mmCIF file of N, CA and C in Angstrom:
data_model
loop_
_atom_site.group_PDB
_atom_site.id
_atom_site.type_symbol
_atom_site.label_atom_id
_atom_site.label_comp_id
_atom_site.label_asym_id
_atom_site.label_seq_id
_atom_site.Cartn_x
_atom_site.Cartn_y
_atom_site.Cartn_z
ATOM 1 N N UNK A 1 33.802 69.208 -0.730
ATOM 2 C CA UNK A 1 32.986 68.163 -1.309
ATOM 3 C C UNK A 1 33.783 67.172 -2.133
ATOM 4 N N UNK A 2 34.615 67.738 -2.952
ATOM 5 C CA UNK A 2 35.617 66.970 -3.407
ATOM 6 C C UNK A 2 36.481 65.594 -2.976
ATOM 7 N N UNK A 3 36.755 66.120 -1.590
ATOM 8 C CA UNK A 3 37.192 64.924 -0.869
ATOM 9 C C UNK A 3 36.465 63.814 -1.058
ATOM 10 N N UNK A 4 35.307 64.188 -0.258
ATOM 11 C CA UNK A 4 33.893 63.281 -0.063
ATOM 12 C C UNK A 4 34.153 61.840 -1.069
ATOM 13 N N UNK A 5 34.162 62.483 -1.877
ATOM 14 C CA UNK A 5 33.997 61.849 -3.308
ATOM 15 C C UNK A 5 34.926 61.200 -3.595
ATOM 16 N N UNK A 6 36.274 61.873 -3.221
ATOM 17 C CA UNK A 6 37.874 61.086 -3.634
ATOM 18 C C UNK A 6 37.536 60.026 -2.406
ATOM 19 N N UNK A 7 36.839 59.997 -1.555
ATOM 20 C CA UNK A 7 37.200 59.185 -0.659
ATOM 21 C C UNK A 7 36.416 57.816 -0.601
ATOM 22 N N UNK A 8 35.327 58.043 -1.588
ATOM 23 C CA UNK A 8 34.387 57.114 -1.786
ATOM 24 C C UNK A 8 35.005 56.098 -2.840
ATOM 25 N N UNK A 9 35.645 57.030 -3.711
ATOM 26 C CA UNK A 9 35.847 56.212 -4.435
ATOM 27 C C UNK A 9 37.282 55.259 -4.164
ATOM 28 N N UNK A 10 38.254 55.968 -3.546
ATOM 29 C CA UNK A 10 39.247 55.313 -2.800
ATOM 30 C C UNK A 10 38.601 53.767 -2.026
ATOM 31 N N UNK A 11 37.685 53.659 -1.194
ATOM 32 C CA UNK A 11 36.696 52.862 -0.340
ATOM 33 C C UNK A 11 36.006 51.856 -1.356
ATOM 34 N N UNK A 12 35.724 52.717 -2.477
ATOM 35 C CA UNK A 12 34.942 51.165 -3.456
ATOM 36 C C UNK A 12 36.174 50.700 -3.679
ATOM 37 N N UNK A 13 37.058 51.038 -4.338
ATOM 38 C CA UNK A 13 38.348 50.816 -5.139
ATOM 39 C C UNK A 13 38.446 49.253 -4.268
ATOM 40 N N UNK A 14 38.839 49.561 -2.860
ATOM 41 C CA UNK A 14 39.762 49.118 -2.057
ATOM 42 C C UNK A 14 38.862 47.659 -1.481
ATOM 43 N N UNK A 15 37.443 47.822 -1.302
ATOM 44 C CA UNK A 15 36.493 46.918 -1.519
ATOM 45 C C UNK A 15 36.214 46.069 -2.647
ATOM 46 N N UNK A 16 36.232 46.315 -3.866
ATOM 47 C CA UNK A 16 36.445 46.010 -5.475
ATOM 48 C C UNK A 16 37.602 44.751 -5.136
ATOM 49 N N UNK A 17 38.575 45.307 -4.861
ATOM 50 C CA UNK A 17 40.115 44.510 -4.258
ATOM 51 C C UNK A 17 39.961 43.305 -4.144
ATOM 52 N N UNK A 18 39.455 43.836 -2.586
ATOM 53 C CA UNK A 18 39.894 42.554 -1.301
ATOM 54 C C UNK A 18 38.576 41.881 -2.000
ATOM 55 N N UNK A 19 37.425 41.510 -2.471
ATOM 56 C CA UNK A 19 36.835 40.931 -2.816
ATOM 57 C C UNK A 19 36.993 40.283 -4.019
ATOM 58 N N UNK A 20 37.902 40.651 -4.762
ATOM 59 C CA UNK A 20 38.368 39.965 -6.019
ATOM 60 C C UNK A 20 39.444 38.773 -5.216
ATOM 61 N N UNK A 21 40.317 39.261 -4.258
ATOM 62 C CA UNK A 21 41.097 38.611 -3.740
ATOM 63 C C UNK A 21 40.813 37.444 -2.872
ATOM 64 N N UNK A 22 39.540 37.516 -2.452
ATOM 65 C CA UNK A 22 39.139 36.559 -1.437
ATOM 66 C C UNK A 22 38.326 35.153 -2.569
ATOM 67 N N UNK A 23 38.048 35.766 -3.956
ATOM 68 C CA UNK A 23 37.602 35.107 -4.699
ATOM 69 C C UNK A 23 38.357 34.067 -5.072
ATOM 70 N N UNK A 24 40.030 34.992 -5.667
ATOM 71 C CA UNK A 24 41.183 33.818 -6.145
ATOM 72 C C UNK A 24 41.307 33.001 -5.011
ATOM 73 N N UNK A 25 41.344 33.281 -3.941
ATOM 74 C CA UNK A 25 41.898 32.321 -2.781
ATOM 75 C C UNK A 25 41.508 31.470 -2.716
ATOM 76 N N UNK A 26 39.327 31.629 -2.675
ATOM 77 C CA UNK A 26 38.851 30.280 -2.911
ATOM 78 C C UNK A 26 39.010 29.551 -3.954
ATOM 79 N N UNK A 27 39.324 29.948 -5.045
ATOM 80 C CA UNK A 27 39.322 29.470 -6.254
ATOM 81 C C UNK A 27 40.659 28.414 -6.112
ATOM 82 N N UNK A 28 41.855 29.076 -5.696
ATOM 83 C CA UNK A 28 43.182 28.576 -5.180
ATOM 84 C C UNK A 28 42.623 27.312 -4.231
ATOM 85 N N UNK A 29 42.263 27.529 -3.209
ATOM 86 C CA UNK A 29 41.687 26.229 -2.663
ATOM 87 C C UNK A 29 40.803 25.345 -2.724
ATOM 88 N N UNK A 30 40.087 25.465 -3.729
ATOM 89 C CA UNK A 30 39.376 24.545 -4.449
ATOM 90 C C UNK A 30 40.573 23.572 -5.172
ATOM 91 N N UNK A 31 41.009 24.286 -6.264
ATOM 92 C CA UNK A 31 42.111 23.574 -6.875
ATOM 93 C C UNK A 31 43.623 22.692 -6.551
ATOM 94 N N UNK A 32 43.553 23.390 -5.029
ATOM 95 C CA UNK A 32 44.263 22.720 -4.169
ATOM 96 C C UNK A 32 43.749 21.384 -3.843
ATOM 97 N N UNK A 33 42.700 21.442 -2.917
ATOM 98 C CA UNK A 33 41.722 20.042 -2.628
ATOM 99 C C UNK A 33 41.510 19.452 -3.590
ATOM 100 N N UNK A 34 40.915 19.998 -5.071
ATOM 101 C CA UNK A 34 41.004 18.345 -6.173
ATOM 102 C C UNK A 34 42.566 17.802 -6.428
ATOM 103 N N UNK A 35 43.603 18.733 -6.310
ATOM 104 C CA UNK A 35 45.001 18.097 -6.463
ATOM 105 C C UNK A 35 44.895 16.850 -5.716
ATOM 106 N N UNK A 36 44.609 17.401 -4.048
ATOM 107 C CA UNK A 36 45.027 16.685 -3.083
ATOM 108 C C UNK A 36 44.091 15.277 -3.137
ATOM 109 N N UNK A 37 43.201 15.536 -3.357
ATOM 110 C CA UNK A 37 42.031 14.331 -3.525
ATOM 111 C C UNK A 37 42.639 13.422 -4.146
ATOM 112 N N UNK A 38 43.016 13.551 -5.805
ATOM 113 C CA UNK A 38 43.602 12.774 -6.919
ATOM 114 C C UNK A 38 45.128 12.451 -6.311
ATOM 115 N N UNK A 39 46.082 12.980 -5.217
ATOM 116 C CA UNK A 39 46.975 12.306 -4.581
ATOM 117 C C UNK A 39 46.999 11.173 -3.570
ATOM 118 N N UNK A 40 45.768 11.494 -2.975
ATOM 119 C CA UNK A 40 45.102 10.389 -2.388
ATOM 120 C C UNK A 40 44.823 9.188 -2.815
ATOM 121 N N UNK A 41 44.143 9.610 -3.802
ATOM 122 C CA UNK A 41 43.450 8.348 -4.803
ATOM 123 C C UNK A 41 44.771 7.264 -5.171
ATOM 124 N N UNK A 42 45.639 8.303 -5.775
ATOM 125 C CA UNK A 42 46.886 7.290 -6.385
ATOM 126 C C UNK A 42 47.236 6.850 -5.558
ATOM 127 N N UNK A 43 47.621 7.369 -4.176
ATOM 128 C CA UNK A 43 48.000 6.425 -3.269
ATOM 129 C C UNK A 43 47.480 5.497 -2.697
ATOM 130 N N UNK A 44 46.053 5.606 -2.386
ATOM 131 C CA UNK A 44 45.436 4.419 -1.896
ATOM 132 C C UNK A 44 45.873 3.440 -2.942
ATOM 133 N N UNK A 45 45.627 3.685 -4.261
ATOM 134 C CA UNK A 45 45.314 2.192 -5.528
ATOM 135 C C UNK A 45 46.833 1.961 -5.354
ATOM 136 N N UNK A 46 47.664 2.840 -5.207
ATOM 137 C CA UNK A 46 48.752 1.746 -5.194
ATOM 138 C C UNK A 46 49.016 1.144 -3.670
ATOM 139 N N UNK A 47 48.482 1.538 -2.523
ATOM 140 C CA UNK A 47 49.029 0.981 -1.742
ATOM 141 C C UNK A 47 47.811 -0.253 -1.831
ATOM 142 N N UNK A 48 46.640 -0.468 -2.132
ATOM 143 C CA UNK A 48 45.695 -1.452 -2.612
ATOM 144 C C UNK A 48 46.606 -2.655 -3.025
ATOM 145 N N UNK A 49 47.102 -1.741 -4.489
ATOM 146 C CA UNK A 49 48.188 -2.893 -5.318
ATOM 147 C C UNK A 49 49.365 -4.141 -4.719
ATOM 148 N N UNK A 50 49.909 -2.732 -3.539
ATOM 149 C CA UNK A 50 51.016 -3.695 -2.961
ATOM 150 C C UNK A 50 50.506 -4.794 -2.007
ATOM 151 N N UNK A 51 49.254 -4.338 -1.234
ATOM 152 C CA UNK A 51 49.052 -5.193 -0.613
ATOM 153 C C UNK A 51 48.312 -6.582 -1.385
ATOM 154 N N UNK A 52 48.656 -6.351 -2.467
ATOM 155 C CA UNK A 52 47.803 -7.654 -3.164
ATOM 156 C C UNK A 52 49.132 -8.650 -3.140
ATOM 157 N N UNK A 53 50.000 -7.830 -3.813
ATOM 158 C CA UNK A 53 51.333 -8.806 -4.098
ATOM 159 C C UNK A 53 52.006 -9.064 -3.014
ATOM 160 N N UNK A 54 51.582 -8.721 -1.401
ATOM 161 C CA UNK A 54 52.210 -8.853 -0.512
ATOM 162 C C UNK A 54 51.688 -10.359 0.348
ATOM 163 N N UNK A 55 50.482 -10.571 -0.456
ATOM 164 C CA UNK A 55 49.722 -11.852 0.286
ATOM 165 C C UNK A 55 51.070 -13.081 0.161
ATOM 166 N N UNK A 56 50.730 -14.064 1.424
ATOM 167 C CA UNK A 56 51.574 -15.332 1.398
ATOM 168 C C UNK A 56 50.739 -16.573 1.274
ATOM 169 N N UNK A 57 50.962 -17.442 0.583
ATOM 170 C CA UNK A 57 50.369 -18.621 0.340
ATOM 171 C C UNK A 57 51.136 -19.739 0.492
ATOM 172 N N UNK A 58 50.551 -20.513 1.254
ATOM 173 C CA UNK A 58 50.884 -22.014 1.982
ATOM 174 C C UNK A 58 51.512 -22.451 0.768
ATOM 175 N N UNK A 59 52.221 -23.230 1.066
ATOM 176 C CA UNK A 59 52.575 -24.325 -0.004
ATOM 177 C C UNK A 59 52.276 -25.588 -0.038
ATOM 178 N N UNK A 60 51.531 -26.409 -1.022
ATOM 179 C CA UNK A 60 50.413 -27.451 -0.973
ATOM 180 C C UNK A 60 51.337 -28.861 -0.917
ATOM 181 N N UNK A 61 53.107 -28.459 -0.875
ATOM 182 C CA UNK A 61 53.529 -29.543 -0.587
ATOM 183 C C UNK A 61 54.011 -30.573 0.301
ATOM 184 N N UNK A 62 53.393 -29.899 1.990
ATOM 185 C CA UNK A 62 53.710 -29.542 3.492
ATOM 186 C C UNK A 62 52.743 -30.829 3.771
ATOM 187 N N UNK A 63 52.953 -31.612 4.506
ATOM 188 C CA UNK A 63 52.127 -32.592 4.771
ATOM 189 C C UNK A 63 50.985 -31.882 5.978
ATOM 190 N N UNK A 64 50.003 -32.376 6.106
ATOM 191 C CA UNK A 64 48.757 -31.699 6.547
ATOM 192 C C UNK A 64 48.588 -32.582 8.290
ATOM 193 N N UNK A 65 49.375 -34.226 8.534
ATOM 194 C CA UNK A 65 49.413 -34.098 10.071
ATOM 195 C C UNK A 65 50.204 -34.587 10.203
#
């Protein structure tokens, strides 16, 4: 009977575990994706930025015909 018992509890133990573990992971990838989000972000606004300073404008001193 003894076993029985060592073995149950071996089985929660080991369940207890992998379910704590599957918890950090999501937790880990949550915190991954807002990193990645907020790397995004910076990059869009700056690539936003460059393309502002990248515009070309005529010069109004070019005769027109």
């Amino acid at each position: 009977m003894s076993s029985i018992g060592a073995s149950l509890a071996d089985a929660y133990v080991l369940q207890k575990r992998y379910k704590e573990k599957m918890k950090r992971k999501e937790q880990e990838q949550e915190q991954g994706e807002k990193k990645s989000n907020t790397k995004e972000k910076k990059s869009n606004f700056i690539s936003s930025v460059l393309e502002r300073t990248k515009k070309v404008h005529p010069s109004s001193g070019a005769p027109s015909s």
